[in-house]
CSV table of N, CA, C and O in Angstrom, one decimal:
chain,number,residue,atom,x,y,z
A,1,UNK,N,118.7,111.7,139.6
A,1,UNK,CA,118.6,112.5,138.5
A,1,UNK,C,120.2,111.8,138.0
A,1,UNK,O,121.2,111.5,139.1
A,2,UNK,N,120.5,111.5,137.0
A,2,UNK,CA,121.7,111.1,136.3
A,2,UNK,C,123.0,111.9,136.5
A,2,UNK,O,122.7,113.2,136.5
A,3,UNK,N,124.1,111.7,136.3
A,3,UNK,CA,125.2,112.3,136.7
A,3,UNK,C,125.4,113.2,135.4
A,3,UNK,O,125.7,114.4,135.7
A,4,UNK,N,125.0,112.8,134.2
A,4,UNK,CA,125.2,113.7,133.2
A,4,UNK,C,124.1,115.1,133.3
A,4,UNK,O,124.7,116.0,133.2
A,5,UNK,N,123.0,114.8,133.6
A,5,UNK,CA,122.2,115.8,134.0
A,5,UNK,C,122.8,117.0,134.9
A,5,UNK,O,122.7,118.2,134.8
A,6,UNK,N,123.3,116.3,135.8
A,6,UNK,CA,123.6,117.2,137.1
A,6,UNK,C,125.0,117.8,136.7
A,6,UNK,O,125.0,119.1,137.1
A,7,UNK,N,126.0,117.4,135.9
A,7,UNK,CA,127.0,118.3,135.3
A,7,UNK,C,126.4,119.5,134.2
A,7,UNK,O,127.0,120.2,134.6
A,8,UNK,N,125.8,119.0,133.5
A,8,UNK,CA,125.2,120.0,132.6
A,8,UNK,C,124.4,121.0,133.5
A,8,UNK,O,124.6,122.3,133.1
A,9,UNK,N,123.6,120.8,134.5
A,9,UNK,CA,122.9,121.9,135.3
A,9,UNK,C,124.2,122.7,136.0
A,9,UNK,O,123.7,123.9,136.3
A,10,UNK,N,125.0,122.0,136.4
A,10,UNK,CA,126.1,122.9,137.4
A,10,UNK,C,126.7,123.8,136.2
A,10,UNK,O,127.2,125.0,136.6
A,11,UNK,N,127.1,123.2,135.3
A,11,UNK,CA,127.6,124.1,134.1
A,11,UNK,C,126.6,125.2,133.8
A,11,UNK,O,127.5,126.3,133.6
A,12,UNK,N,125.4,125.1,133.4
A,12,UNK,CA,124.9,126.2,133.1
A,12,UNK,C,124.5,127.0,134.3
A,12,UNK,O,124.4,128.4,134.2
A,13,UNK,N,124.5,126.4,135.6
A,13,UNK,CA,124.1,127.4,136.5
A,13,UNK,C,125.4,128.3,136.8
A,13,UNK,O,125.6,129.5,137.2
A,14,UNK,N,126.8,127.9,136.8
A,14,UNK,CA,127.9,128.8,136.9
A,14,UNK,C,127.9,129.7,135.4
A,14,UNK,O,128.2,130.9,135.8
A,15,UNK,N,127.5,129.2,134.7
A,15,UNK,CA,127.3,130.6,133.3
A,15,UNK,C,126.4,131.2,133.6
A,15,UNK,O,126.9,132.7,133.4
A,16,UNK,N,125.2,131.2,134.2
A,16,UNK,CA,124.2,132.1,134.4
A,16,UNK,C,124.8,132.9,135.5
A,16,UNK,O,124.6,134.2,135.9
A,17,UNK,N,125.6,132.3,136.8
A,17,UNK,CA,126.1,133.2,137.6
A,17,UNK,C,127.2,134.3,137.3
A,17,UNK,O,127.5,135.0,137.7
A,18,UNK,N,128.1,133.7,136.2
A,18,UNK,CA,128.9,134.7,135.7
A,18,UNK,C,128.3,135.7,135.0
A,18,UNK,O,128.9,136.8,135.0
A,19,UNK,N,127.4,135.4,134.1
A,19,UNK,CA,126.7,136.5,133.2
A,19,UNK,C,126.0,137.5,134.0
A,19,UNK,O,126.4,138.6,134.2
A,20,UNK,N,125.4,137.1,135.3
A,20,UNK,CA,124.6,138.0,136.2
A,20,UNK,C,125.9,138.9,136.8
A,20,UNK,O,125.5,139.8,137.3
A,21,UNK,N,126.9,138.2,137.3
A,21,UNK,CA,128.0,139.0,138.0
A,21,UNK,C,128.7,140.0,136.8
A,21,UNK,O,129.0,141.1,138.0
A,22,UNK,N,128.7,139.6,135.9
A,22,UNK,CA,129.6,140.6,135.1
A,22,UNK,C,128.2,141.9,135.1
A,22,UNK,O,128.8,143.3,134.7
A,23,UNK,N,127.0,141.5,134.8
A,23,UNK,CA,126.1,142.5,134.8
A,23,UNK,C,126.2,143.4,135.8
A,23,UNK,O,125.9,144.8,135.7
A,24,UNK,N,126.2,142.7,137.1
A,24,UNK,CA,126.4,143.7,138.3
A,24,UNK,C,127.4,144.6,138.1
A,24,UNK,O,127.4,145.7,138.5
A,25,UNK,N,128.5,144.1,137.8
A,25,UNK,CA,129.7,144.8,137.7
A,25,UNK,C,129.7,146.2,136.8
A,25,UNK,O,130.0,147.2,136.9
A,26,UNK,N,129.4,145.7,135.8
A,26,UNK,CA,128.9,146.8,134.8
A,26,UNK,C,128.0,148.0,135.2
A,26,UNK,O,128.3,149.1,135.1
A,27,UNK,N,127.1,147.4,135.7
A,27,UNK,CA,126.3,148.3,136.7
A,27,UNK,C,126.8,149.3,137.6
A,27,UNK,O,126.6,150.2,137.5
A,28,UNK,N,127.7,148.6,138.6
A,28,UNK,CA,128.4,149.2,139.3
A,28,UNK,C,129.4,150.3,138.9
A,28,UNK,O,129.5,151.4,139.1
A,29,UNK,N,130.1,150.0,137.8
A,29,UNK,CA,131.1,150.6,137.1
A,29,UNK,C,130.2,151.9,136.5
A,29,UNK,O,130.7,153.1,136.7
A,30,UNK,N,129.3,151.6,136.0
A,30,UNK,CA,128.4,152.9,135.2
A,30,UNK,C,128.0,153.9,136.2
A,30,UNK,O,127.9,154.9,136.0
A,31,UNK,N,127.4,153.3,137.5
A,31,UNK,CA,126.7,154.3,138.4
A,31,UNK,C,127.9,154.9,138.9
A,31,UNK,O,127.8,156.2,139.3
A,32,UNK,N,129.1,154.3,139.5
A,32,UNK,CA,130.0,155.1,139.9
A,32,UNK,C,130.7,156.2,139.0
A,32,UNK,O,130.9,157.7,139.3
A,33,UNK,N,130.9,155.9,137.7
A,33,UNK,CA,131.2,157.2,136.7
A,33,UNK,C,130.3,158.0,136.7
A,33,UNK,O,130.6,159.3,136.4
A,34,UNK,N,128.7,157.5,136.6
A,34,UNK,CA,127.7,158.6,136.5
A,34,UNK,C,127.5,159.6,137.9
A,34,UNK,O,127.3,160.7,137.8
A,35,UNK,N,128.2,159.0,138.8
A,35,UNK,CA,128.3,159.8,140.1
A,35,UNK,C,129.6,160.8,140.1
A,35,UNK,O,129.6,161.3,141.0
A,36,UNK,N,130.3,160.6,139.1
A,36,UNK,CA,131.6,161.4,139.0
A,36,UNK,C,132.9,160.6,139.6
A,36,UNK,O,133.9,161.5,139.7
A,37,UNK,N,132.8,159.7,139.9
A,37,UNK,CA,134.2,158.9,140.2
A,37,UNK,C,135.1,159.1,139.1
A,37,UNK,O,135.0,158.6,138.1
A,38,UNK,N,136.2,158.5,139.5
A,38,UNK,CA,137.4,158.1,138.6
A,38,UNK,C,137.5,156.9,138.0
A,38,UNK,O,136.7,156.4,138.4
A,39,UNK,N,137.9,156.6,136.7
A,39,UNK,CA,137.7,155.4,136.3
A,39,UNK,C,138.7,154.2,137.1
A,39,UNK,O,138.2,153.4,137.4
A,40,UNK,N,139.4,154.7,137.7
A,40,UNK,CA,140.3,153.8,138.9
A,40,UNK,C,139.2,153.3,140.1
A,40,UNK,O,139.2,152.1,140.1
A,41,UNK,N,138.7,154.4,140.5
A,41,UNK,CA,137.7,154.2,141.6
A,41,UNK,C,136.3,153.0,141.1
A,41,UNK,O,136.0,152.2,141.7
A,42,UNK,N,136.0,153.6,139.9
A,42,UNK,CA,134.7,152.9,139.5
A,42,UNK,C,135.2,151.5,138.9
A,42,UNK,O,134.2,150.4,139.0
A,43,UNK,N,136.4,150.8,138.4
A,43,UNK,CA,136.9,149.6,138.4
A,43,UNK,C,137.0,149.1,139.8
A,43,UNK,O,136.7,147.6,139.8
A,44,UNK,N,137.4,149.7,140.6
A,44,UNK,CA,137.4,149.0,142.0
A,44,UNK,C,135.8,148.5,142.5
A,44,UNK,O,135.9,147.8,142.8
A,45,UNK,N,135.0,149.7,142.2
A,45,UNK,CA,133.8,149.0,142.6
A,45,UNK,C,133.4,148.3,141.7
A,45,UNK,O,132.3,147.5,142.5
A,46,UNK,N,133.4,148.0,140.3
A,46,UNK,CA,132.9,147.0,140.0
A,46,UNK,C,133.5,145.5,140.1
A,46,UNK,O,133.0,144.5,140.4
A,47,UNK,N,134.8,145.8,140.5
A,47,UNK,CA,135.4,144.5,141.1
A,47,UNK,C,134.9,143.9,142.4
A,47,UNK,O,134.4,142.6,142.3
A,48,UNK,N,134.7,145.0,143.3
A,48,UNK,CA,133.8,144.3,144.4
A,48,UNK,C,132.5,144.0,144.3
A,48,UNK,O,131.9,142.9,144.9
A,49,UNK,N,131.7,144.7,143.4
A,49,UNK,CA,130.4,144.1,143.2
A,49,UNK,C,130.5,142.8,142.5
A,49,UNK,O,129.8,141.8,142.8
A,50,UNK,N,131.3,142.6,141.6
A,50,UNK,CA,131.4,141.3,140.8
A,50,UNK,C,131.7,140.1,141.8
A,50,UNK,O,131.2,139.0,142.0
A,51,UNK,N,132.6,140.8,142.6
A,51,UNK,CA,133.0,139.4,143.8
A,51,UNK,C,131.8,139.1,144.6
A,51,UNK,O,131.8,137.9,145.0
A,52,UNK,N,131.4,140.1,145.1
A,52,UNK,CA,130.1,140.0,145.9
A,52,UNK,C,129.1,139.0,145.4
A,52,UNK,O,128.6,138.2,146.0
A,53,UNK,N,128.9,139.5,144.2
A,53,UNK,CA,127.2,138.7,143.6
A,53,UNK,C,128.1,137.4,143.2
A,53,UNK,O,127.1,136.4,143.3
A,54,UNK,N,129.3,137.3,142.7
A,54,UNK,CA,129.4,136.0,142.2
A,54,UNK,C,129.7,135.1,143.3
A,54,UNK,O,129.6,133.7,143.5
A,55,UNK,N,130.1,135.6,144.5
A,55,UNK,CA,130.5,134.6,145.6
A,55,UNK,C,129.1,134.0,146.0
A,55,UNK,O,128.7,132.9,146.6
A,56,UNK,N,128.2,135.0,146.3
A,56,UNK,CA,126.5,134.8,146.3
A,56,UNK,C,126.2,133.6,145.8
A,56,UNK,O,125.2,132.7,146.2
A,57,UNK,N,126.4,133.6,144.4
A,57,UNK,CA,125.9,133.2,143.3
A,57,UNK,C,126.3,131.8,143.4
A,57,UNK,O,125.7,130.6,143.3
A,58,UNK,N,127.6,131.7,143.5
A,58,UNK,CA,128.3,130.3,143.7
A,58,UNK,C,127.9,129.5,144.9
A,58,UNK,O,127.5,128.4,145.2
A,59,UNK,N,127.6,130.1,145.9
A,59,UNK,CA,126.9,129.6,147.4
A,59,UNK,C,125.6,129.2,146.8
A,59,UNK,O,125.3,127.8,147.4
A,60,UNK,N,124.8,129.8,146.2
A,60,UNK,CA,123.7,129.1,145.6
A,60,UNK,C,123.6,127.9,144.8
A,60,UNK,O,122.8,126.8,145.0
A,61,UNK,N,124.6,127.9,143.8
A,61,UNK,CA,124.6,127.0,143.1
A,61,UNK,C,125.2,125.8,143.7
A,61,UNK,O,124.6,124.7,143.6
A,62,UNK,N,126.1,125.7,144.9
A,62,UNK,CA,126.8,124.8,145.5
A,62,UNK,C,125.5,124.0,146.3
A,62,UNK,O,125.6,122.8,146.4
A,63,UNK,N,125.0,125.0,146.8
A,63,UNK,CA,123.7,124.3,147.6
A,63,UNK,C,122.6,123.5,146.8
A,63,UNK,O,122.4,122.5,147.2
A,64,UNK,N,122.4,124.2,145.9
A,64,UNK,CA,121.3,123.5,144.9
A,64,UNK,C,121.9,122.2,144.2
A,64,UNK,O,121.2,121.3,144.1
A,65,UNK,N,123.3,122.1,143.7
A,65,UNK,CA,123.8,120.9,143.5
A,65,UNK,C,123.8,119.9,144.3
A,65,UNK,O,123.8,118.7,144.0
A,66,UNK,N,124.0,120.4,145.5
A,66,UNK,CA,124.4,119.2,146.7
A,66,UNK,C,123.0,119.0,147.0
A,66,UNK,O,122.5,117.6,147.4
A,67,UNK,N,121.7,119.4,146.9
A,67,UNK,CA,120.3,118.9,147.0
A,67,UNK,C,120.1,118.0,145.9
A,67,UNK,O,119.3,117.0,146.3
A,68,UNK,N,120.5,118.5,145.0
A,68,UNK,CA,120.3,117.5,143.8
A,68,UNK,C,120.9,116.2,143.2
A,68,UNK,O,120.3,115.1,142.7
A,69,UNK,N,122.2,116.2,143.9
A,69,UNK,CA,122.8,114.9,143.7
A,69,UNK,C,122.8,114.1,145.0
A,69,UNK,O,122.1,114.1,145.7
């Protein structure tokens, strides 16, 4: 696989990982607020969900890009 395609694939993979992480954070914040948590607590839960999902997705992207290159 050429270097150009690998770079494009990595950029797109990171963009998808970022979007999925933001969706997970938004869902966590919404569920926390629906459960009656304060705004600060719901933002904290959203931050934890964002970091956890982005870390897992970044690990998957790194693994896939290592296999492809």
